[in-house]
PDB file of N, CA, C and O in Angstrom, chain B, residues numbered from 101:
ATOM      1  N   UNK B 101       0.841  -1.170   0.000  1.00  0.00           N
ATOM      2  CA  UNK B 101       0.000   0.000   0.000  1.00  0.00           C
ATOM      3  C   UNK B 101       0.887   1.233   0.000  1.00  0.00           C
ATOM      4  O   UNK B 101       2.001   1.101   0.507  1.00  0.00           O
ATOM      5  N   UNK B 102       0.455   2.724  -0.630  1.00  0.00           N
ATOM      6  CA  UNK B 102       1.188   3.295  -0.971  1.00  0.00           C
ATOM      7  C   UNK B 102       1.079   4.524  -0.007  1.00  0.00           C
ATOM      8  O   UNK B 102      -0.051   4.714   0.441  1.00  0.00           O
ATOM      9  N   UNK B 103       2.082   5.410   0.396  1.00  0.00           N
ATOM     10  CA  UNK B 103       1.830   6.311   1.400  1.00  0.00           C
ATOM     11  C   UNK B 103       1.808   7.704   0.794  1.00  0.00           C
ATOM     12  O   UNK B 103       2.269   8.031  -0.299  1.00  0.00           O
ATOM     13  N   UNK B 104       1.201   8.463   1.679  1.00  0.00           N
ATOM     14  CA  UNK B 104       1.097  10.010   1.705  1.00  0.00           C
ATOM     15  C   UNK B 104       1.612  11.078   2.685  1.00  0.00           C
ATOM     16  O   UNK B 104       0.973  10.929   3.727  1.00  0.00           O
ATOM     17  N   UNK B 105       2.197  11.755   2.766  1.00  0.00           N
ATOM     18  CA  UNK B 105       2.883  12.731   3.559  1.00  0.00           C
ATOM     19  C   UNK B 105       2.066  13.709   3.519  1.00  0.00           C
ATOM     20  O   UNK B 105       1.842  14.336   2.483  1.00  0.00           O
ATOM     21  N   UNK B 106       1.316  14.051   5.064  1.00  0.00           N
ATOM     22  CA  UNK B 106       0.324  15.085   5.874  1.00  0.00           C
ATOM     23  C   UNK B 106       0.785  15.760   7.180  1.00  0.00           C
ATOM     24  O   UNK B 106       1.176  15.283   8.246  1.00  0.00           O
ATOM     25  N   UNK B 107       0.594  17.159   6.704  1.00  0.00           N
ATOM     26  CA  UNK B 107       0.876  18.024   7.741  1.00  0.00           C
ATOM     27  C   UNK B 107      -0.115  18.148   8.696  1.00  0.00           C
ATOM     28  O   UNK B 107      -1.318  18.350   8.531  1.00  0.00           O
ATOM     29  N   UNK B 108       0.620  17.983   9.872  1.00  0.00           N
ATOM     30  CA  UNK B 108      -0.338  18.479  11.046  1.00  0.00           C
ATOM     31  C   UNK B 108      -0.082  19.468  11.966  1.00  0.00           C
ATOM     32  O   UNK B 108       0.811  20.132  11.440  1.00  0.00           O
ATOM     33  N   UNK B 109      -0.411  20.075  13.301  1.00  0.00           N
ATOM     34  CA  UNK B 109      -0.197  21.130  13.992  1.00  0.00           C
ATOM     35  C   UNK B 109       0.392  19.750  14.809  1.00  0.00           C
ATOM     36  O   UNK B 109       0.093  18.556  14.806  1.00  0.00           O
ATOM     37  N   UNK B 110       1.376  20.581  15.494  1.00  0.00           N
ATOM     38  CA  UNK B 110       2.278  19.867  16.836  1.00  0.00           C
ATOM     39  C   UNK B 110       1.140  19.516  17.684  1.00  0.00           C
ATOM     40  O   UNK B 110       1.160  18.460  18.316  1.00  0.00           O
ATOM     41  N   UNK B 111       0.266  20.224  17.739  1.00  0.00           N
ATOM     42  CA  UNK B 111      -0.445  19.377  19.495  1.00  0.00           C
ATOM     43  C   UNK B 111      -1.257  17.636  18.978  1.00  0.00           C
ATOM     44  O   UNK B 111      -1.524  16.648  19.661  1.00  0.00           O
ATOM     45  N   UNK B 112      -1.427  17.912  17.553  1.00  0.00           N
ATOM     46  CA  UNK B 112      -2.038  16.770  17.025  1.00  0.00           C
ATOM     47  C   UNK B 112      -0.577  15.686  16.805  1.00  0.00           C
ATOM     48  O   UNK B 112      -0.407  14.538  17.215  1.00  0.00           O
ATOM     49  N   UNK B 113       0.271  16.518  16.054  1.00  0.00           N
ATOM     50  CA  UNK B 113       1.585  15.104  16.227  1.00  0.00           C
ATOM     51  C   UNK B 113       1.662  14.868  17.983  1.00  0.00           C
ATOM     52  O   UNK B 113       1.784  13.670  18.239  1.00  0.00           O
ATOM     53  N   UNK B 114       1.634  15.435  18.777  1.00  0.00           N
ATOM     54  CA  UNK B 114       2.017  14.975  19.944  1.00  0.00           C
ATOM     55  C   UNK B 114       0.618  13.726  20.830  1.00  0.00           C
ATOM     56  O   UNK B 114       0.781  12.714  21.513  1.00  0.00           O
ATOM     57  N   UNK B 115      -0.491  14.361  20.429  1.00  0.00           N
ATOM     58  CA  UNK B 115      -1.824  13.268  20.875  1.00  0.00           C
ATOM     59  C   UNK B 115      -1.072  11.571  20.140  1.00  0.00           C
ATOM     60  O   UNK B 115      -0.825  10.492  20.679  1.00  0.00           O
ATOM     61  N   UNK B 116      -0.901  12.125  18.572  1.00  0.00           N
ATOM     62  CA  UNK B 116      -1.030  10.561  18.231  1.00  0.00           C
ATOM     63  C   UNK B 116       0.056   9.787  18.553  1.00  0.00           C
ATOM     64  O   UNK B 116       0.071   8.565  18.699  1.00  0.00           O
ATOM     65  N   UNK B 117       1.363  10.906  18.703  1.00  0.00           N
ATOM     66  CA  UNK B 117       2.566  10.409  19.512  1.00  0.00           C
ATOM     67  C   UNK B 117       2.715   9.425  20.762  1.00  0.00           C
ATOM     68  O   UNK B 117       3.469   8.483  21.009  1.00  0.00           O
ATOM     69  N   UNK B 118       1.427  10.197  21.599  1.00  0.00           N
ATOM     70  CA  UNK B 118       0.946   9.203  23.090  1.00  0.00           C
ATOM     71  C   UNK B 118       0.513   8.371  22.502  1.00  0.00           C
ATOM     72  O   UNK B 118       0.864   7.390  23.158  1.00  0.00           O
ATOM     73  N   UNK B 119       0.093   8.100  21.873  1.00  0.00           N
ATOM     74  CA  UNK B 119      -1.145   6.878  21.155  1.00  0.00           C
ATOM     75  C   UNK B 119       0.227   5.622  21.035  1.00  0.00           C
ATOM     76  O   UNK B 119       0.435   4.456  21.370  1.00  0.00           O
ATOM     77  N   UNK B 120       0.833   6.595  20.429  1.00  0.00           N
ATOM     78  CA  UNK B 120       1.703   5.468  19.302  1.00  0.00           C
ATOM     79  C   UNK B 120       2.916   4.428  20.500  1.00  0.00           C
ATOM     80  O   UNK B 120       3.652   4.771  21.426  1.00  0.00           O
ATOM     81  N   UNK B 121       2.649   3.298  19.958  1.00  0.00           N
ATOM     82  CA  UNK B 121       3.745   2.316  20.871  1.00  0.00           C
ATOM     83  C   UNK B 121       4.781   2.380  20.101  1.00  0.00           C
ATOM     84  O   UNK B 121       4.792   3.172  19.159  1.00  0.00           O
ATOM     85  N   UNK B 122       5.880   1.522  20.379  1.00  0.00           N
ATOM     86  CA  UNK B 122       7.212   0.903  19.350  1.00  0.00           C
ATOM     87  C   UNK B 122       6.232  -0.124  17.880  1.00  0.00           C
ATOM     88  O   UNK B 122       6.364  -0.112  16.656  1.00  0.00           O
ATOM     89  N   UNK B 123       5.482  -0.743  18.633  1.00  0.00           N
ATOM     90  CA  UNK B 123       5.193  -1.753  17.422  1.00  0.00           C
ATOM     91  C   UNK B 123       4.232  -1.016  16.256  1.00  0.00           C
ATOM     92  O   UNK B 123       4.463  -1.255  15.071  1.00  0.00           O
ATOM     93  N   UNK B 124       3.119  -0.089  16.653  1.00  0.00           N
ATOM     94  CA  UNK B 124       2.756   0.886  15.481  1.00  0.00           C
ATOM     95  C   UNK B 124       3.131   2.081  15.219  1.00  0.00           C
ATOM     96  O   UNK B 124       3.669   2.944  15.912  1.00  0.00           O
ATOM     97  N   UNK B 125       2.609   2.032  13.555  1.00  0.00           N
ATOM     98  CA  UNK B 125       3.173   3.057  13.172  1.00  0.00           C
ATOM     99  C   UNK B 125       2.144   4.444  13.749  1.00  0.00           C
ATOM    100  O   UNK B 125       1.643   4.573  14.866  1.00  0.00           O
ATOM    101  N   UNK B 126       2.061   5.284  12.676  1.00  0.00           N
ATOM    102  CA  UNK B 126       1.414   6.355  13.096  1.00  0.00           C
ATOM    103  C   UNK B 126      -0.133   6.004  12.199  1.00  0.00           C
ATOM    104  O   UNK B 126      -1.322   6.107  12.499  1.00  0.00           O
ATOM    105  N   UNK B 127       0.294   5.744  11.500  1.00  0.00           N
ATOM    106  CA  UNK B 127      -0.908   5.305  10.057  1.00  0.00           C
ATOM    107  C   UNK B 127      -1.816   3.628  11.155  1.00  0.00           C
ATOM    108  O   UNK B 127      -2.831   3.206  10.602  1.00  0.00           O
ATOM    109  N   UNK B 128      -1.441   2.945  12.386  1.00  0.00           N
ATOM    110  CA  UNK B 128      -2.162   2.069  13.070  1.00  0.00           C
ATOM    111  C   UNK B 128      -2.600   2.957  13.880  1.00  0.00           C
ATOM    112  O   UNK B 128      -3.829   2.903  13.917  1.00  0.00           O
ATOM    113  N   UNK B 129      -2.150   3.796  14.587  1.00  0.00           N
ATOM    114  CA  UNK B 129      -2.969   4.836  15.628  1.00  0.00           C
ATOM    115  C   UNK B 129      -4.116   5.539  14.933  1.00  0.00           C
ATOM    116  O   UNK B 129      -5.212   5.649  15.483  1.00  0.00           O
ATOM    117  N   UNK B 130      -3.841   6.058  13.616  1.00  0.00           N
ATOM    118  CA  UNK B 130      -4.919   6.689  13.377  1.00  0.00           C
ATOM    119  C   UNK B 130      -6.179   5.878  12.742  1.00  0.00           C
ATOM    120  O   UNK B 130      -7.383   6.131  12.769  1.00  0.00           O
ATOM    121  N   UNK B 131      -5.304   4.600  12.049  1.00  0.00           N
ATOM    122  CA  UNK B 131      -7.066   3.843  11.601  1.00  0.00           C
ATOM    123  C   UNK B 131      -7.455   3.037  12.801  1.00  0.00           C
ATOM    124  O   UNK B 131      -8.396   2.302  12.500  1.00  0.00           O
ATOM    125  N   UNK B 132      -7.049   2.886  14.167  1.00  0.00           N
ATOM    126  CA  UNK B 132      -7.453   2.266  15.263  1.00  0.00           C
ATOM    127  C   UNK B 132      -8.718   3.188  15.965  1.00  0.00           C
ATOM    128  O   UNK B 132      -9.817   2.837  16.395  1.00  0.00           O
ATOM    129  N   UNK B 133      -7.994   4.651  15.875  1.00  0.00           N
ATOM    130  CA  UNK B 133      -8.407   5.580  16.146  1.00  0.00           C
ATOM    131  C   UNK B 133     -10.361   5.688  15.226  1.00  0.00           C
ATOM    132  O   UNK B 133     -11.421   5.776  15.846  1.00  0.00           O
ATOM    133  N   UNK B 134     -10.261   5.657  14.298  1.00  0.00           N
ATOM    134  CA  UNK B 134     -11.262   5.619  13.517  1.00  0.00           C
ATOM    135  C   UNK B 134     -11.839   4.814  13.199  1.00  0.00           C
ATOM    136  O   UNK B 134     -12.746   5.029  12.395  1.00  0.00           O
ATOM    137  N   UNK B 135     -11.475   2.896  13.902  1.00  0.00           N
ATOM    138  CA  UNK B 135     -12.452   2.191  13.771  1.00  0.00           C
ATOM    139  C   UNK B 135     -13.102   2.266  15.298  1.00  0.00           C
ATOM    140  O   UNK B 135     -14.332   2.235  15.309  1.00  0.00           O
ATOM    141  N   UNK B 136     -12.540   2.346  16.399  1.00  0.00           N
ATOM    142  CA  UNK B 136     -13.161   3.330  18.016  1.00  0.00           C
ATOM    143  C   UNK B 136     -14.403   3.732  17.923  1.00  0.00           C
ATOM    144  O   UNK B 136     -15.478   3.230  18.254  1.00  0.00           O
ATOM    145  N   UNK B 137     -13.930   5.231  17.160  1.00  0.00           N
ATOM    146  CA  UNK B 137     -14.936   6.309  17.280  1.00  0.00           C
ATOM    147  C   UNK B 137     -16.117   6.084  15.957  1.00  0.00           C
ATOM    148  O   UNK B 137     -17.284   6.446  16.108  1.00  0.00           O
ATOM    149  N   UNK B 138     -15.681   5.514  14.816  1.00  0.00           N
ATOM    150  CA  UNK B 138     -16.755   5.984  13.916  1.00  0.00           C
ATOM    151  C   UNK B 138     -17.449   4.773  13.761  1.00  0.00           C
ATOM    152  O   UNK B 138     -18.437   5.019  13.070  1.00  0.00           O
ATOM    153  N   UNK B 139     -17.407   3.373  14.122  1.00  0.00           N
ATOM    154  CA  UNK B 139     -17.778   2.180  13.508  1.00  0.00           C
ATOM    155  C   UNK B 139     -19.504   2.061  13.553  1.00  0.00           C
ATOM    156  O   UNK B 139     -19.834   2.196  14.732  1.00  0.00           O
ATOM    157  N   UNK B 140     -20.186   1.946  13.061  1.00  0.00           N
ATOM    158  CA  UNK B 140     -21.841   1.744  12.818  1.00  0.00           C
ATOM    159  C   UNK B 140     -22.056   1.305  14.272  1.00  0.00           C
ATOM    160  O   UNK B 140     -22.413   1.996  15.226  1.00  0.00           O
ATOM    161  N   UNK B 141     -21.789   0.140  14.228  1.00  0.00           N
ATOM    162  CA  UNK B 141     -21.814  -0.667  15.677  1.00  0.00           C
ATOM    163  C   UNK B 141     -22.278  -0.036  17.031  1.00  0.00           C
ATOM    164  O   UNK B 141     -23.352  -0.121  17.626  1.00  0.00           O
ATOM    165  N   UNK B 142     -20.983   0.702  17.357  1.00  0.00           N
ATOM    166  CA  UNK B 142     -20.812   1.807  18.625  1.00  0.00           C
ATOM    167  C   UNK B 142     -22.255   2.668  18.551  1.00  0.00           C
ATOM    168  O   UNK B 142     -23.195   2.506  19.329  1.00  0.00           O
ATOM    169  N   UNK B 143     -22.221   3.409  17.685  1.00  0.00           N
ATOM    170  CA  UNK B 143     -23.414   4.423  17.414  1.00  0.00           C
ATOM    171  C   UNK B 143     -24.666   3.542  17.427  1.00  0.00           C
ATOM    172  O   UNK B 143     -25.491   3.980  18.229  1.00  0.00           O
ATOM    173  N   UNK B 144     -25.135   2.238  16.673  1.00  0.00           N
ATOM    174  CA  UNK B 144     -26.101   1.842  16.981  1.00  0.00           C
ATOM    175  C   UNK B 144     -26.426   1.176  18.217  1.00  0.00           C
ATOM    176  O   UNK B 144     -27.609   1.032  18.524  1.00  0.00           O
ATOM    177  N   UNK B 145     -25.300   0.665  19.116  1.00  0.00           N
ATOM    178  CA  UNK B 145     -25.723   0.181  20.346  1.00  0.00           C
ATOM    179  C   UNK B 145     -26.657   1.423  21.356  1.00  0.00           C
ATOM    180  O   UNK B 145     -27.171   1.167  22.445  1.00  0.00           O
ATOM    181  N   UNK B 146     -26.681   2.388  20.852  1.00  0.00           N
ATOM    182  CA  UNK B 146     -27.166   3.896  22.141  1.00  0.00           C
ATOM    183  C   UNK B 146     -28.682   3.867  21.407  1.00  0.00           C
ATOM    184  O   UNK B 146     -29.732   3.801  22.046  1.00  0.00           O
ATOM    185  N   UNK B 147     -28.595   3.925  20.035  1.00  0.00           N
ATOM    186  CA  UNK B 147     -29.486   4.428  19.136  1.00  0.00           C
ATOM    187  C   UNK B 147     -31.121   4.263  20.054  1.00  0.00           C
ATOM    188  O   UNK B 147     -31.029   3.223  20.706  1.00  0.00           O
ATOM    189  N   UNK B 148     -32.090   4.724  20.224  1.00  0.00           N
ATOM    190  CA  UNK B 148     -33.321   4.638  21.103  1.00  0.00           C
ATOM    191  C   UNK B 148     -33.105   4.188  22.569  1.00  0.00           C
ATOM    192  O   UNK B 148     -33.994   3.744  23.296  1.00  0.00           O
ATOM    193  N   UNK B 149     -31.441   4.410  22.998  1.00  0.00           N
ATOM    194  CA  UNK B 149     -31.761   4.610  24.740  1.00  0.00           C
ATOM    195  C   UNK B 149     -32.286   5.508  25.444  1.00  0.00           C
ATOM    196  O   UNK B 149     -32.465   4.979  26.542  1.00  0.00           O
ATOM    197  N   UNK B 150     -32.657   6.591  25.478  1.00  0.00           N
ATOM    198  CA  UNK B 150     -33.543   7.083  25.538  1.00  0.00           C
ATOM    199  C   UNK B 150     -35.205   7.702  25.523  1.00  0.00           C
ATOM    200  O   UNK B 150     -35.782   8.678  26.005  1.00  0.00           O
ATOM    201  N   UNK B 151     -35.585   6.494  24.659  1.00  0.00           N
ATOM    202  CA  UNK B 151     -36.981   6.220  24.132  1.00  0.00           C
ATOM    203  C   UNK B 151     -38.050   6.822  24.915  1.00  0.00           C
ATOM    204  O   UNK B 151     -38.799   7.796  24.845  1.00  0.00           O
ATOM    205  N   UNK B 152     -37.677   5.287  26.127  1.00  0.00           N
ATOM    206  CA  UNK B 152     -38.546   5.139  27.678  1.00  0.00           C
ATOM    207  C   UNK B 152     -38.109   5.718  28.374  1.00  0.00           C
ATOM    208  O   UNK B 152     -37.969   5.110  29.435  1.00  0.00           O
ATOM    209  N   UNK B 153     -37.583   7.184  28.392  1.00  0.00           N
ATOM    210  CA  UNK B 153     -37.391   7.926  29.653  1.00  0.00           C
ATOM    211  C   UNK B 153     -38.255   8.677  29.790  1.00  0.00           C
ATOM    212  O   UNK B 153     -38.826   8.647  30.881  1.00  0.00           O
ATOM    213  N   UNK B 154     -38.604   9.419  29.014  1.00  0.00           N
ATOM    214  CA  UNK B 154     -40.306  10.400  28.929  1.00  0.00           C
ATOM    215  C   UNK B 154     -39.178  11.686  29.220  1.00  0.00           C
ATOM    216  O   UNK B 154     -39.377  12.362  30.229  1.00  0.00           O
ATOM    217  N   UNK B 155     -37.936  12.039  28.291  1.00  0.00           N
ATOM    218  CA  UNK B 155     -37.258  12.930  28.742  1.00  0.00           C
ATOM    219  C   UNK B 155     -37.830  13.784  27.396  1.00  0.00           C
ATOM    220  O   UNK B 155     -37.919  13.334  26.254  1.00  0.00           O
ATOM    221  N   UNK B 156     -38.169  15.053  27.824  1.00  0.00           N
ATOM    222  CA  UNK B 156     -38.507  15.905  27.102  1.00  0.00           C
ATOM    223  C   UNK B 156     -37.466  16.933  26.255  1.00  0.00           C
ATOM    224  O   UNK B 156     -36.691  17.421  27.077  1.00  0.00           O
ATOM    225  N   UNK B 157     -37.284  17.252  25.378  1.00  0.00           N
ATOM    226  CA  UNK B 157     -35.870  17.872  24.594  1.00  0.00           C
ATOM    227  C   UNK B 157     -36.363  19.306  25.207  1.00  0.00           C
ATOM    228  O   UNK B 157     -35.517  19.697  26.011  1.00  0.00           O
ATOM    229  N   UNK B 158     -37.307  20.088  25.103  1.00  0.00           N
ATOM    230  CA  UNK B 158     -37.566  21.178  25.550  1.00  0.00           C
ATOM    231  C   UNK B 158     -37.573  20.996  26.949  1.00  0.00           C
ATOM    232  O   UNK B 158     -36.391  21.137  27.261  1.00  0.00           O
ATOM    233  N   UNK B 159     -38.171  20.782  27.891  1.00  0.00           N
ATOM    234  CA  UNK B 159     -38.059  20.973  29.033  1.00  0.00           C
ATOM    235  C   UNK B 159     -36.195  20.538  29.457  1.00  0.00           C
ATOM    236  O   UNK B 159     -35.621  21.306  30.229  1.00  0.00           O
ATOM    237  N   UNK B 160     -35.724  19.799  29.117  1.00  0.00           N
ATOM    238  CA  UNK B 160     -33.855  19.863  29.040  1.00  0.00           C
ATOM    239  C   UNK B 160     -33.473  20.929  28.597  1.00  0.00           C
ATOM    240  O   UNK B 160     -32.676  21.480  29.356  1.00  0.00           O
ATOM    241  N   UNK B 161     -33.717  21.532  27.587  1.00  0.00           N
ATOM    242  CA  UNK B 161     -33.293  22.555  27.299  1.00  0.00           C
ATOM    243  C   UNK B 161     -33.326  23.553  28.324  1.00  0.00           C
ATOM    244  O   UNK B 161     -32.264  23.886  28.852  1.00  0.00           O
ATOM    245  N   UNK B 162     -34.645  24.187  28.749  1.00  0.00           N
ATOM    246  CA  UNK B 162     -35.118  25.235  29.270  1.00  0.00           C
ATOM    247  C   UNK B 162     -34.418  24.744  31.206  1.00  0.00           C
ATOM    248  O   UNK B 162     -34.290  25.603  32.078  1.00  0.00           O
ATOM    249  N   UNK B 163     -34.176  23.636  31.367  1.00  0.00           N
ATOM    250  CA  UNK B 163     -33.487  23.304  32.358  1.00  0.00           C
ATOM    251  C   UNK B 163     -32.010  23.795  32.733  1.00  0.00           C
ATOM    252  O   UNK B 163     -31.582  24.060  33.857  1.00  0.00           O
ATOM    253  N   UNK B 164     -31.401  23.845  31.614  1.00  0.00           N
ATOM    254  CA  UNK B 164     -29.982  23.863  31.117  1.00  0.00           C
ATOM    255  C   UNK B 164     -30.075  25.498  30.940  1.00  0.00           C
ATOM    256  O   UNK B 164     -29.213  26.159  31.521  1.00  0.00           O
ATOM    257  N   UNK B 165     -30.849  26.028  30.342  1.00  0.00           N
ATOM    258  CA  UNK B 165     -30.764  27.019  30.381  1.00  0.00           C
ATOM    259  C   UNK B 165     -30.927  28.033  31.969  1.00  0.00           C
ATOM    260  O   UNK B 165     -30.129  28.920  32.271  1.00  0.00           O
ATOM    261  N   UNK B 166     -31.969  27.686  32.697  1.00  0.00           N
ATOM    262  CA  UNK B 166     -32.067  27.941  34.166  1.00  0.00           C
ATOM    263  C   UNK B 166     -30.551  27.710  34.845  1.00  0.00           C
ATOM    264  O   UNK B 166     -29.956  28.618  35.426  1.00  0.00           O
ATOM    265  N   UNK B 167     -29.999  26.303  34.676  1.00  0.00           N
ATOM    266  CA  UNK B 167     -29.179  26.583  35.204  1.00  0.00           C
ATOM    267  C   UNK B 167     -27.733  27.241  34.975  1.00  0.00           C
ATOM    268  O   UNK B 167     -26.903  27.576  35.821  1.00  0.00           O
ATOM    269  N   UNK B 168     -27.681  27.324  33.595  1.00  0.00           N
ATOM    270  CA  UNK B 168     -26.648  28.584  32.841  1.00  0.00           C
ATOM    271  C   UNK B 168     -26.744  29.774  33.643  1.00  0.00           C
ATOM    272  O   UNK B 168     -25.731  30.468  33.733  1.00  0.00           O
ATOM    273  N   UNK B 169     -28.014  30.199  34.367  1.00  0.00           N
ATOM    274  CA  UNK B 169     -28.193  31.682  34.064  1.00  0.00           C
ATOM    275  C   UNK B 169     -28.203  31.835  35.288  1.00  0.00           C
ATOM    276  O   UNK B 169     -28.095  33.008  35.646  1.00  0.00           O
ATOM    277  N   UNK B 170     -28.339  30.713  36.461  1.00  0.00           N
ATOM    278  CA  UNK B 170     -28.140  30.523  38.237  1.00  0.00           C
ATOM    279  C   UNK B 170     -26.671  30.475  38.363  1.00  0.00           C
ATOM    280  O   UNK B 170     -25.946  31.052  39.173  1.00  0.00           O
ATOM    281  N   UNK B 171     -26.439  29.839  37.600  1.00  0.00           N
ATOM    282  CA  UNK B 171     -24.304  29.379  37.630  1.00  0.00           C
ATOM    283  C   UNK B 171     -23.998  31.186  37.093  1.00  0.00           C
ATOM    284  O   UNK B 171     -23.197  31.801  37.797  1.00  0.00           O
ATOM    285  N   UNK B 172     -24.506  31.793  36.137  1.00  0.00           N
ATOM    286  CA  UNK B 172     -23.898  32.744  35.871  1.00  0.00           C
ATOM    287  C   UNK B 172     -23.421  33.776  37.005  1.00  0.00           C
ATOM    288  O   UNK B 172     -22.354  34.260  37.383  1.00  0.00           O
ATOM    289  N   UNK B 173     -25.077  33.868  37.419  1.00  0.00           N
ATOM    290  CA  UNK B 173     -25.586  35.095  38.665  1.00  0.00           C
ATOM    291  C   UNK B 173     -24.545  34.651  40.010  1.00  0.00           C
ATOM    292  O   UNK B 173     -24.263  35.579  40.769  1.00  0.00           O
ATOM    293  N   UNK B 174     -24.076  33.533  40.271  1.00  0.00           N
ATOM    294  CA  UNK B 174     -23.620  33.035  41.146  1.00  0.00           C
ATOM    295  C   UNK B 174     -21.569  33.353  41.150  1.00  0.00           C
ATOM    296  O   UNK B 174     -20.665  33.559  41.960  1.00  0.00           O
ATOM    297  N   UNK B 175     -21.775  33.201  39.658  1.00  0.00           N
ATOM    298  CA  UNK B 175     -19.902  33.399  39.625  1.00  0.00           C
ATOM    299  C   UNK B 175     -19.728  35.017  39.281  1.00  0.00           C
ATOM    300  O   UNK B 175     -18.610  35.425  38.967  1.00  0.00           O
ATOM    301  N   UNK B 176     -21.031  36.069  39.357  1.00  0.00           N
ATOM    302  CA  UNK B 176     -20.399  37.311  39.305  1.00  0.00           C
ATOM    303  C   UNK B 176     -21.235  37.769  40.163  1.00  0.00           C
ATOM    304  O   UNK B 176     -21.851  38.651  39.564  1.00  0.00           O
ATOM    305  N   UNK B 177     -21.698  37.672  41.424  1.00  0.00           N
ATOM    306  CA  UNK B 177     -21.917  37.546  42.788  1.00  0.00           C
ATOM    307  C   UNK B 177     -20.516  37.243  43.450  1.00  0.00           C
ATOM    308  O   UNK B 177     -19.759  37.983  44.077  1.00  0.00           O
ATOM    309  N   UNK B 178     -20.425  35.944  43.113  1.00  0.00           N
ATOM    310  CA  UNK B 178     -19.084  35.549  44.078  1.00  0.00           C
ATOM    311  C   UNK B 178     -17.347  36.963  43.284  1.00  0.00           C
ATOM    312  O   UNK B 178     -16.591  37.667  43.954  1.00  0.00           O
ATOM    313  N   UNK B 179     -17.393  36.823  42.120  1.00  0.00           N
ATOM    314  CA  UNK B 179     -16.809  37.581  41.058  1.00  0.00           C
ATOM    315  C   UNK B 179     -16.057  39.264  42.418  1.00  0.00           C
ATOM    316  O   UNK B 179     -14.943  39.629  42.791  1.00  0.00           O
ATOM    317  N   UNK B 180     -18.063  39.911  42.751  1.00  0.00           N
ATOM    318  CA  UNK B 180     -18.167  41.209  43.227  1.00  0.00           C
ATOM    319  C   UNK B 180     -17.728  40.938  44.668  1.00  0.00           C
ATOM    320  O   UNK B 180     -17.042  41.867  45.094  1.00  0.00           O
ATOM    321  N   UNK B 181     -17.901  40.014  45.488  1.00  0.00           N
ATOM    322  CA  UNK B 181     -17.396  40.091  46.744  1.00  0.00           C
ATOM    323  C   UNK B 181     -15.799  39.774  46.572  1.00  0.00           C
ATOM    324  O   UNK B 181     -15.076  40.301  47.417  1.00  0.00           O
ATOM    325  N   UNK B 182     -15.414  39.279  45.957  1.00  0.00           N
ATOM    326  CA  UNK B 182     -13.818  38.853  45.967  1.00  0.00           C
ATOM    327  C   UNK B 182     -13.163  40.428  45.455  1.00  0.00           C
ATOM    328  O   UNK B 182     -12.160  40.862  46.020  1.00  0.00           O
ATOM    329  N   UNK B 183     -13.812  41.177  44.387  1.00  0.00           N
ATOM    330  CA  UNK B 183     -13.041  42.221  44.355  1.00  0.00           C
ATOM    331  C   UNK B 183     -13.574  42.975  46.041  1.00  0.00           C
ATOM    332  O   UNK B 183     -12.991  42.656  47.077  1.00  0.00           O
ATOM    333  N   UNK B 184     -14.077  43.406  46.032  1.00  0.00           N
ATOM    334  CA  UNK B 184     -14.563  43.544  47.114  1.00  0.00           C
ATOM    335  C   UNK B 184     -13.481  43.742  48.607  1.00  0.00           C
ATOM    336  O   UNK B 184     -13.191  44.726  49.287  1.00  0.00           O
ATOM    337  N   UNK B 185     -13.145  42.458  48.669  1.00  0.00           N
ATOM    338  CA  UNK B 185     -12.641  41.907  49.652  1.00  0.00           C
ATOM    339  C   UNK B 185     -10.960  42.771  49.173  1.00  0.00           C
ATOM    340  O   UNK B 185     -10.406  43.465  50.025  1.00  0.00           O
ATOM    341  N   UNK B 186     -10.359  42.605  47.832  1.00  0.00           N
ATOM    342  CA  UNK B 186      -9.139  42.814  47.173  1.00  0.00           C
ATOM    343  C   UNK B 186      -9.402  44.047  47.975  1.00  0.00           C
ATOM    344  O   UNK B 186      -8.658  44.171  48.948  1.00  0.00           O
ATOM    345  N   UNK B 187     -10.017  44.699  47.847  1.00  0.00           N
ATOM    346  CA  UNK B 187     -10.020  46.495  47.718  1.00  0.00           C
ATOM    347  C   UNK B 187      -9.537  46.520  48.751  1.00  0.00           C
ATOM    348  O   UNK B 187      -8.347  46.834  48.767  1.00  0.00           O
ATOM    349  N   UNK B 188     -10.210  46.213  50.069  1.00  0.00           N
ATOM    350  CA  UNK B 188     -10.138  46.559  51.697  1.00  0.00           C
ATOM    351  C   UNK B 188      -8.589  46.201  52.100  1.00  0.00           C
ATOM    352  O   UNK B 188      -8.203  46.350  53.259  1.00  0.00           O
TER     353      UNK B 188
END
């Protein structure tokens, strides 16, 4: 099989670097890598776990959103007393 020479950014040579043992190359890390994450299989084992929960996509949403906006109020609350405190 015939090869190709691809540039990557250093933080990506260094991920597949960890990946990589003595016995593979770089070209086994990455199709190992991509039979993992993409294979039919994986994705269809989840496919309708969720069915029977009676979980609503809107009410998650609007949940997630409540608590975005409690976490917000909360870290510039805490944010104003810490300067606060700096000043004194």
């Amino acid at each position: 099989m015939g090869s190709v020479n691809i540039a990557v950014k250093k933080e990506a040579y260094e991920f597949l670097k960890s990946l990589k043992s003595d016995s593979k190359s770089f070209s086994d890390v990455i199709l190992e890598f991509k039979e993992r994450k993409g294979n039919k299989e994986n994705i269809l084992k989840f496919f309708g776990i969720l069915k029977n929960n009676n979980i609503l996509l809107s009410e998650a949403e609007r949940n997630m959103k409540r608590f975005r906006r409690d976490f917000e109020k909360r870290v510039r609350h805490t944010a104003l007393i810490m300067e606060k405190n700096r000043l004194k």
